[in-house]
Amino acid sequence: MLNENFEKIPASYLFSEVASRVSAYQAAHPDQTLLRMGIGDVTKPLPPVVIQALHAATDEQATAEGFRGYGPEQGYAFLREAISDGEYRVLGVDVPADDIFIGDGAKSDSGNIQELFSPDATIAVADPVYPVYIDSNAMAGRLGDYEDGRWTDLTYLPCTEENGYKPPLPESRVDVIYLCYPNNPTGATLTRDELKVWVDYARENGTVLLFDAAYRSFVSDPSVPRSIYEIEGATEVAIEFGSFSKTAGFTGLRCSWTVVPDELKVEGRSLRAMWNRRQATKFNGTPYVVQKAAAAIYSPEGRVQVQEAVDYYMRNAALIREALVGVGIDVVGGENAPYVWFRCPDGMDSWEFFDLLLNRAQIVGTPGVGFGPSGDGCFRLSAFNDYKNTAEAAKRLRSLLGARSTDASSAGAPATSSTTGEEN
Ligand code: PLP
């Protein structure tokens, strides 16, 4: 009677284990201030233009003329057009408003999109991975069984230090590939030429690419594409997810978009028509006030305010990167992405390094092994934080890991920097 596939999905051990180690440490050391560098949520308040738009749209709801009930399931035209213009035309890419569907989060849409594919569609993910892509397919019964930390019917594309954390093409043909660039958790990016390899593969193999661009606003390098549609032919093979969460602080407000191009046809059928049908059946739209708030980021002041927040986080990212590189650790991310990823020093596994940072530097990060088998032995630090906390964390990282690189025998020595007086 129940969907047995839910039983197969392992509990999310990562975040509960992090929480339990952190609370045990805090109970034993109540005077220590922890620096939380594992945060995947924004830390700055919403930009002023967003707040103003929320107020104005809320006031409209108090009038007979301005009141809005159900809106279009696909989203209001004003926001779809603002995205077509403000996210795509600026890149020289034509993504018409009709191909854009407004949602309540890239998590929901990237989790729901698998409904368009048959129960036996073959799936590949870059590993380590944002877990939603896997778990949503596991719930649909597409991945076989979970054995020894892997799904038997899922193709893992390992991203390792050796390949620069860039996934190889699948060895045998798959129907659907999830790609996320800039990447969570690794912060790696693909150049235009590297992304073209995937688009060409998809065109040759009749594969659909599901491209998660939730972190696109962190890209500043012109050689790194913000959208897969910057690659010729991508509209024939790719669906793209965008989000206001990290771009504009909407993690609590909730607004996103999904592009399903009219040109994307599989077995002669239109995926746009299918997604439209799916949304019209199961979704009643993102709130009007939230869509107005999202559209406000494309005003001239909105653009400036959003960029300021991105720059703030990227200044944090640079601090973390420099601290690690300065003590001889090779990292990816932290450039064009708010996450920094690296192999744990001295052959430590992800949890040993987690404990070292917690106990010796009072820093909480995220063990890479929680994101998939190829994350084993790796670690993620996040730039979503207060600048002062990040600067303090960078100082502690240098102190703890620098001592290790000059004198291996002192690995694990306590950080010398102050552990009190942090501001939030
Ligand atoms: N996609 C990736 C890769 C993410 O890391 C996240 C959130 O951390 C999301 C999607 C979720 O975005 P949203 O807040 O729009 O649901």
Coordinates of C-alpha atoms and ligand atoms in Angstrom, one line a residue:
M1 CA 0.0 0.0 0.0
L2 CA 2.9 2.4 0.7
N3 CA 5.6 3.5 -1.6
E4 CA 8.4 1.0 -0.6
N5 CA 11.0 3.2 -2.3
F6 CA 11.0 5.5 0.7
E7 CA 12.2 2.7 2.9
K8 CA 15.3 2.3 0.8
I9 CA 16.4 5.9 1.1
P10 CA 19.0 6.3 3.9
A11 CA 18.3 8.9 6.6
S12 CA 20.2 12.1 6.1
Y13 CA 23.0 11.2 8.4
L14 CA 25.2 14.2 7.4
F15 CA 23.4 17.1 9.0
S16 CA 22.1 15.1 12.1
E17 CA 25.6 13.9 12.8
V18 CA 27.1 17.4 12.4
A19 CA 24.4 18.7 14.8
S20 CA 25.1 16.0 17.4
R21 CA 28.9 16.5 17.3
V22 CA 28.5 20.3 17.6
S23 CA 26.1 20.0 20.5
A24 CA 28.3 17.6 22.3
Y25 CA 31.2 20.0 21.8
Q26 CA 29.2 23.0 23.0
A27 CA 28.0 21.1 26.1
A28 CA 31.6 20.3 27.0
H29 CA 32.9 23.8 26.2
P30 CA 30.1 26.3 26.9
D31 CA 32.5 29.3 26.8
Q32 CA 33.7 28.7 23.3
T33 CA 32.2 30.5 20.4
L34 CA 31.8 28.4 17.3
L35 CA 32.3 29.7 13.8
R36 CA 29.7 28.1 11.5
M37 CA 31.3 27.7 8.1
G38 CA 29.0 25.0 7.0
I39 CA 26.0 27.2 6.2
G40 CA 24.2 26.7 2.9
D41 CA 21.8 29.6 3.6
V42 CA 22.3 33.3 3.0
T43 CA 23.1 35.4 6.1
K44 CA 22.3 38.9 4.9
P45 CA 18.9 40.5 5.1
L46 CA 16.8 41.0 1.9
P47 CA 17.8 43.9 -0.3
P48 CA 15.9 47.2 0.3
V49 CA 14.2 47.1 -3.2
V50 CA 12.8 43.7 -2.3
I51 CA 11.4 44.9 1.0
Q52 CA 9.8 48.0 -0.7
A53 CA 8.2 45.8 -3.4
L54 CA 6.9 43.4 -0.7
H55 CA 5.3 46.4 1.1
A56 CA 3.8 47.8 -2.1
A57 CA 2.4 44.5 -3.3
T58 CA 1.0 43.8 0.1
D59 CA -0.8 47.2 0.2
E60 CA -2.3 46.4 -3.2
Q61 CA -4.0 43.4 -1.7
A62 CA -6.0 45.7 0.6
T63 CA -7.8 47.2 -2.4
A64 CA -10.5 45.8 -4.6
E65 CA -8.6 46.7 -7.7
G66 CA -5.2 45.5 -6.5
F67 CA -6.3 42.2 -4.8
R68 CA -5.0 39.1 -6.5
G69 CA -6.3 35.6 -5.9
Y70 CA -5.0 32.6 -7.9
G71 CA -2.4 33.7 -10.4
P72 CA -1.2 31.9 -13.5
E73 CA 0.3 28.5 -12.6
Q74 CA 3.3 29.4 -14.9
G75 CA 3.9 32.7 -13.1
Y76 CA 3.0 36.3 -13.9
A77 CA 4.1 37.6 -17.2
F78 CA 5.8 40.6 -15.6
L79 CA 8.3 38.3 -13.8
R80 CA 8.7 35.9 -16.7
E81 CA 9.6 38.8 -19.0
A82 CA 11.9 40.4 -16.4
I83 CA 13.8 37.1 -16.2
S84 CA 13.9 36.7 -19.9
D85 CA 15.4 40.1 -20.1
G86 CA 17.4 40.4 -16.9
E87 CA 18.9 36.9 -16.8
Y88 CA 19.1 35.9 -20.5
R89 CA 19.0 38.8 -22.9
V90 CA 21.9 40.4 -20.9
L91 CA 23.9 37.3 -21.8
G92 CA 23.0 37.6 -25.5
V93 CA 20.8 34.6 -25.1
D94 CA 17.2 34.4 -26.3
V95 CA 15.0 32.6 -23.7
P96 CA 11.4 33.7 -24.4
A97 CA 9.1 34.3 -21.4
D98 CA 6.9 31.5 -22.7
D99 CA 9.7 29.0 -21.9
I100 CA 10.0 30.3 -18.3
F101 CA 8.0 28.8 -15.4
I102 CA 8.0 30.6 -12.1
G103 CA 8.3 28.2 -9.1
D104 CA 8.7 28.3 -5.3
G105 CA 12.3 27.0 -5.3
A106 CA 14.9 25.2 -7.4
K107 CA 14.6 22.4 -4.8
S108 CA 11.0 21.7 -5.7
D109 CA 11.5 22.0 -9.4
S110 CA 14.7 20.0 -9.6
G111 CA 13.0 17.4 -7.4
N112 CA 9.7 17.3 -9.4
I113 CA 11.2 17.4 -12.9
Q114 CA 11.9 13.6 -12.8
E115 CA 8.1 13.1 -13.1
L116 CA 8.5 13.8 -16.8
F117 CA 10.6 10.7 -17.3
S118 CA 9.6 7.0 -17.5
P119 CA 10.2 4.8 -14.4
D120 CA 13.0 3.0 -16.2
A121 CA 14.8 6.1 -17.5
T122 CA 18.5 5.9 -16.8
I123 CA 20.0 8.7 -14.6
A124 CA 23.5 10.1 -14.0
V125 CA 24.7 12.6 -11.5
A126 CA 28.0 14.2 -10.9
D127 CA 29.4 12.9 -7.5
P128 CA 29.5 14.6 -5.0
V129 CA 26.0 15.9 -5.5
Y130 CA 23.2 18.1 -4.2
P131 CA 21.2 15.2 -2.7
V132 CA 17.7 16.2 -4.1
Y133 CA 18.6 14.9 -7.6
I134 CA 19.2 11.4 -6.2
D135 CA 16.5 11.2 -3.5
S136 CA 13.7 12.4 -5.8
N137 CA 14.6 9.7 -8.3
A138 CA 15.0 7.1 -5.6
M139 CA 11.4 7.9 -4.4
A140 CA 10.2 7.3 -7.9
G141 CA 11.9 3.9 -7.8
R142 CA 14.3 4.6 -10.6
L143 CA 17.6 3.9 -8.8
G144 CA 17.4 0.2 -7.7
D145 CA 18.7 -0.5 -4.2
Y146 CA 21.0 1.4 -1.9
E147 CA 24.0 -0.9 -1.2
D148 CA 27.3 0.0 0.4
G149 CA 26.6 3.7 0.1
R150 CA 25.6 3.6 -3.6
W151 CA 22.4 3.2 -5.6
T152 CA 22.7 0.1 -7.9
D153 CA 20.9 1.7 -10.9
L154 CA 22.4 5.2 -10.7
T155 CA 25.4 6.3 -12.8
Y156 CA 27.9 8.2 -10.6
L157 CA 30.2 10.5 -12.4
P158 CA 33.1 10.9 -10.0
C159 CA 34.5 14.4 -9.4
T160 CA 37.9 14.0 -7.8
E161 CA 41.1 15.9 -7.2
E162 CA 42.6 14.1 -10.2
N163 CA 40.0 15.4 -12.7
G164 CA 39.8 18.8 -11.0
Y165 CA 36.4 17.9 -9.6
K166 CA 34.9 18.0 -13.2
P167 CA 32.8 15.0 -14.1
P168 CA 33.7 12.6 -16.9
L169 CA 31.1 11.7 -19.5
P170 CA 29.2 8.5 -18.7
E171 CA 30.8 5.3 -19.9
S172 CA 27.5 4.1 -21.3
R173 CA 24.6 6.1 -22.6
V174 CA 22.1 7.5 -20.1
D175 CA 18.7 9.2 -20.6
V176 CA 19.1 12.1 -18.1
I177 CA 22.1 13.8 -16.6
Y178 CA 22.0 16.3 -13.7
L179 CA 24.6 19.0 -13.8
C180 CA 25.0 21.9 -11.3
Y181 CA 27.3 24.8 -12.1
P182 CA 28.7 26.7 -10.2
N183 CA 28.6 23.5 -8.2
N184 CA 27.2 22.7 -4.8
P185 CA 29.0 21.2 -2.9
T186 CA 32.4 21.7 -4.7
G187 CA 32.2 25.2 -6.0
A188 CA 33.8 24.0 -9.2
T189 CA 32.7 25.6 -12.5
L190 CA 32.9 24.6 -16.1
T191 CA 34.2 26.8 -18.9
R192 CA 32.1 27.4 -22.0
D193 CA 34.2 24.7 -23.9
E194 CA 33.8 22.2 -21.1
L195 CA 30.0 22.7 -20.9
K196 CA 29.8 22.4 -24.7
V197 CA 31.2 18.8 -24.4
W198 CA 28.0 18.0 -22.4
V199 CA 25.7 19.7 -24.8
D200 CA 27.3 17.8 -27.7
Y201 CA 27.1 14.5 -25.8
A202 CA 23.4 15.1 -25.1
R203 CA 22.6 16.0 -28.7
E204 CA 24.4 12.9 -30.0
N205 CA 22.9 10.6 -27.5
G206 CA 19.3 11.9 -27.1
T207 CA 20.1 12.7 -23.5
V208 CA 18.3 15.4 -21.5
L209 CA 20.5 17.6 -19.4
L210 CA 19.0 19.1 -16.2
F211 CA 21.2 22.1 -15.4
D212 CA 20.9 23.6 -12.0
A213 CA 22.2 27.2 -12.1
A214 CA 21.1 28.2 -8.6
Y215 CA 24.6 29.8 -8.0
R216 CA 24.8 31.6 -11.4
S217 CA 25.0 35.1 -9.8
F218 CA 28.3 34.3 -8.2
V219 CA 30.0 34.0 -11.6
S220 CA 32.2 36.9 -12.5
D221 CA 34.7 35.3 -14.9
P222 CA 33.5 35.9 -18.5
S223 CA 34.8 32.4 -19.6
V224 CA 32.4 30.7 -17.1
P225 CA 28.8 30.5 -18.5
R226 CA 26.0 31.6 -16.3
S227 CA 23.5 29.7 -18.3
I228 CA 23.6 26.5 -20.3
Y229 CA 21.8 28.3 -23.1
E230 CA 25.0 30.2 -23.7
I231 CA 26.1 27.0 -25.5
E232 CA 24.8 26.5 -29.0
G233 CA 22.2 23.9 -29.4
A234 CA 21.5 23.6 -25.6
T235 CA 17.8 24.6 -26.1
E236 CA 17.3 21.3 -27.9
V237 CA 18.6 19.2 -24.9
A238 CA 18.6 21.1 -21.6
I239 CA 16.2 22.3 -18.9
E240 CA 17.6 24.9 -16.6
F241 CA 16.8 25.8 -13.0
G242 CA 17.4 29.3 -11.6
S243 CA 16.7 30.6 -8.1
F244 CA 16.3 33.9 -6.3
S245 CA 17.5 32.2 -3.1
K246 CA 21.2 32.7 -3.2
T247 CA 21.1 35.6 -5.8
A248 CA 18.8 37.8 -3.7
G249 CA 18.4 36.3 -0.3
F250 CA 15.0 34.6 -1.1
T251 CA 15.8 31.4 0.9
G252 CA 12.9 32.2 3.2
L253 CA 10.7 34.1 0.7
R254 CA 10.9 31.3 -2.0
C255 CA 10.9 32.1 -5.7
S256 CA 12.6 30.4 -8.6
W257 CA 12.3 29.7 -12.3
T258 CA 12.6 26.7 -14.6
V259 CA 13.3 27.0 -18.3
V260 CA 11.9 24.3 -20.5
P261 CA 12.6 25.4 -24.1
D262 CA 10.0 25.0 -26.8
E263 CA 12.7 23.3 -28.9
L264 CA 13.3 20.5 -26.4
K265 CA 11.6 17.4 -27.8
V266 CA 12.0 13.8 -26.8
E267 CA 10.5 11.1 -28.9
G268 CA 8.7 13.8 -30.7
R269 CA 7.0 15.1 -27.6
S270 CA 7.3 18.6 -26.1
L271 CA 8.8 18.6 -22.5
R272 CA 7.5 22.2 -22.2
A273 CA 3.9 21.0 -22.8
M274 CA 4.4 18.2 -20.3
W275 CA 5.9 20.5 -17.6
N276 CA 3.1 22.9 -18.2
R277 CA 0.6 20.1 -17.7
R278 CA 2.4 19.0 -14.5
Q279 CA 2.5 22.5 -13.0
A280 CA -1.1 23.3 -14.0
T281 CA -2.2 20.1 -12.2
K282 CA -0.1 20.2 -9.1
F283 CA 1.0 23.8 -8.5
N284 CA -1.1 27.0 -7.9
G285 CA 1.7 29.5 -8.3
T286 CA 4.2 31.5 -6.3
P287 CA 2.5 34.3 -4.3
Y288 CA 2.0 37.5 -6.2
V289 CA 3.8 39.6 -3.6
V290 CA 6.8 37.3 -3.8
Q291 CA 6.8 37.5 -7.6
K292 CA 6.7 41.4 -7.4
A293 CA 9.6 41.3 -4.9
A294 CA 11.6 39.1 -7.3
A295 CA 10.9 41.4 -10.3
A296 CA 12.3 44.3 -8.2
I297 CA 15.8 42.9 -8.3
Y298 CA 16.0 43.8 -12.0
S299 CA 15.5 47.5 -11.4
P300 CA 18.7 49.6 -11.6
E301 CA 18.9 49.9 -7.8
G302 CA 17.9 46.3 -7.4
R303 CA 20.8 45.2 -9.6
V304 CA 23.3 47.2 -7.5
Q305 CA 21.9 45.9 -4.2
V306 CA 22.0 42.3 -5.4
Q307 CA 25.6 42.7 -6.7
E308 CA 26.6 44.2 -3.3
A309 CA 25.5 41.1 -1.5
V310 CA 27.1 38.8 -4.0
D311 CA 30.4 40.8 -3.6
Y312 CA 30.1 40.5 0.1
Y313 CA 29.9 36.7 0.1
M314 CA 32.6 36.5 -2.5
R315 CA 35.0 38.6 -0.3
N316 CA 34.4 35.9 2.3
A317 CA 35.0 33.2 -0.2
A318 CA 38.4 34.8 -1.1
L319 CA 39.4 34.9 2.5
I320 CA 38.7 31.2 3.0
R321 CA 40.4 30.3 -0.2
E322 CA 43.5 32.4 0.5
A323 CA 43.9 30.9 4.0
L324 CA 43.8 27.4 2.7
V325 CA 46.0 28.0 -0.3
G326 CA 48.4 29.8 2.0
V327 CA 49.0 26.7 4.0
G328 CA 49.5 24.6 0.9
I329 CA 46.0 23.1 0.5
D330 CA 44.7 22.9 -3.1
V331 CA 41.1 24.1 -3.3
V332 CA 38.4 24.5 -5.9
G333 CA 35.6 27.0 -5.6
G334 CA 35.6 30.2 -3.8
E335 CA 36.0 31.8 -7.2
N336 CA 32.7 32.2 -9.1
A337 CA 31.1 30.1 -6.3
P338 CA 30.3 30.6 -2.6
Y339 CA 31.7 27.2 -1.6
V340 CA 35.3 26.1 -1.1
W341 CA 36.1 22.4 -1.5
F342 CA 39.3 20.6 -0.8
R343 CA 40.9 17.2 0.0
C344 CA 41.5 17.0 3.7
P345 CA 45.2 17.3 4.6
D346 CA 47.4 14.5 5.8
G347 CA 45.1 11.8 4.6
M348 CA 42.4 12.6 7.1
D349 CA 38.9 11.4 6.3
S350 CA 36.1 13.9 6.2
W351 CA 35.0 13.3 9.8
E352 CA 38.5 13.3 11.2
F353 CA 39.0 16.7 9.7
F354 CA 35.6 17.8 10.9
D355 CA 36.6 16.9 14.4
L356 CA 40.0 18.6 14.1
L357 CA 38.5 21.9 13.0
L358 CA 35.8 21.7 15.7
N359 CA 38.1 20.8 18.5
R360 CA 41.1 22.8 17.6
A361 CA 39.7 25.9 15.8
Q362 CA 36.1 25.9 16.9
I363 CA 35.1 25.9 13.2
V364 CA 32.1 23.9 11.9
G365 CA 32.4 22.8 8.3
T366 CA 30.7 20.2 6.2
P367 CA 32.2 16.7 5.7
G368 CA 32.4 16.0 2.0
V369 CA 31.5 12.4 2.4
G370 CA 27.9 13.4 3.1
F371 CA 27.5 14.5 -0.5
G372 CA 28.3 11.1 -2.1
P373 CA 31.0 8.5 -2.3
S374 CA 33.5 10.8 -4.2
G375 CA 33.2 13.3 -1.4
D376 CA 35.0 10.9 0.9
G377 CA 38.1 12.6 2.3
C378 CA 37.0 16.0 1.2
F379 CA 35.5 19.0 3.0
R380 CA 33.3 22.0 2.2
L381 CA 33.5 25.5 3.7
S382 CA 30.9 28.1 3.0
A383 CA 31.2 31.8 2.3
F384 CA 27.6 32.5 3.6
N385 CA 28.6 34.2 6.8
D386 CA 29.4 37.5 8.4
Y387 CA 32.7 39.0 7.2
K388 CA 34.2 39.3 10.7
N389 CA 33.4 35.6 11.5
T390 CA 34.9 34.6 8.2
A391 CA 38.1 36.6 8.8
E392 CA 38.4 35.0 12.2
A393 CA 37.9 31.6 10.7
A394 CA 40.5 32.3 8.1
K395 CA 42.9 33.3 10.9
R396 CA 42.3 30.1 12.8
L397 CA 42.6 28.0 9.7
R398 CA 46.0 29.5 9.0
S399 CA 47.1 29.1 12.5
L400 CA 45.9 25.5 12.8
L401 CA 46.9 24.2 9.4
G402 CA 50.0 26.4 8.9
A403 CA 51.5 24.9 12.1
R404 CA 50.9 21.5 10.5
S405 CA 52.6 22.4 7.2
T406 CA 55.8 23.7 8.9
D407 CA 55.9 21.0 11.5
A408 CA 54.0 17.9 10.7
S409 CA 54.4 16.7 14.3
S410 CA 52.3 19.5 15.6
A411 CA 49.2 18.5 13.6
G412 CA 46.3 18.9 15.8
A413 CA 47.9 21.7 17.9
P414 CA 45.3 24.2 19.3
A415 CA 44.8 27.3 17.2
T416 CA 46.5 30.2 18.9
S417 CA 44.0 32.9 17.9
S418 CA 41.4 34.2 20.2
T419 CA 38.2 32.1 20.4
T420 CA 36.1 34.7 22.2
G421 CA 34.5 37.9 21.2
E422 CA 33.1 36.9 17.8
E423 CA 30.5 39.2 16.4
N424 CA 27.6 37.9 14.4
Ligands
PLP1 N1 20.1 23.7 -6.1 C1 21.2 23.7 -5.4 C2 22.4 23.2 -6.1 C3 21.3 24.2 -4.1 O1 22.4 24.1 -3.4 C4 20.1 24.6 -3.5 C5 20.1 25.1 -2.1 O2 21.1 25.1 -1.4 C6 18.9 24.6 -4.2 C7 19.0 24.2 -5.5 C8 17.7 25.1 -3.6 O3 17.3 26.3 -4.0 P1 15.9 26.9 -3.6 O4 16.1 27.7 -2.4 O5 15.6 27.8 -4.8 O6 14.9 25.8 -3.5

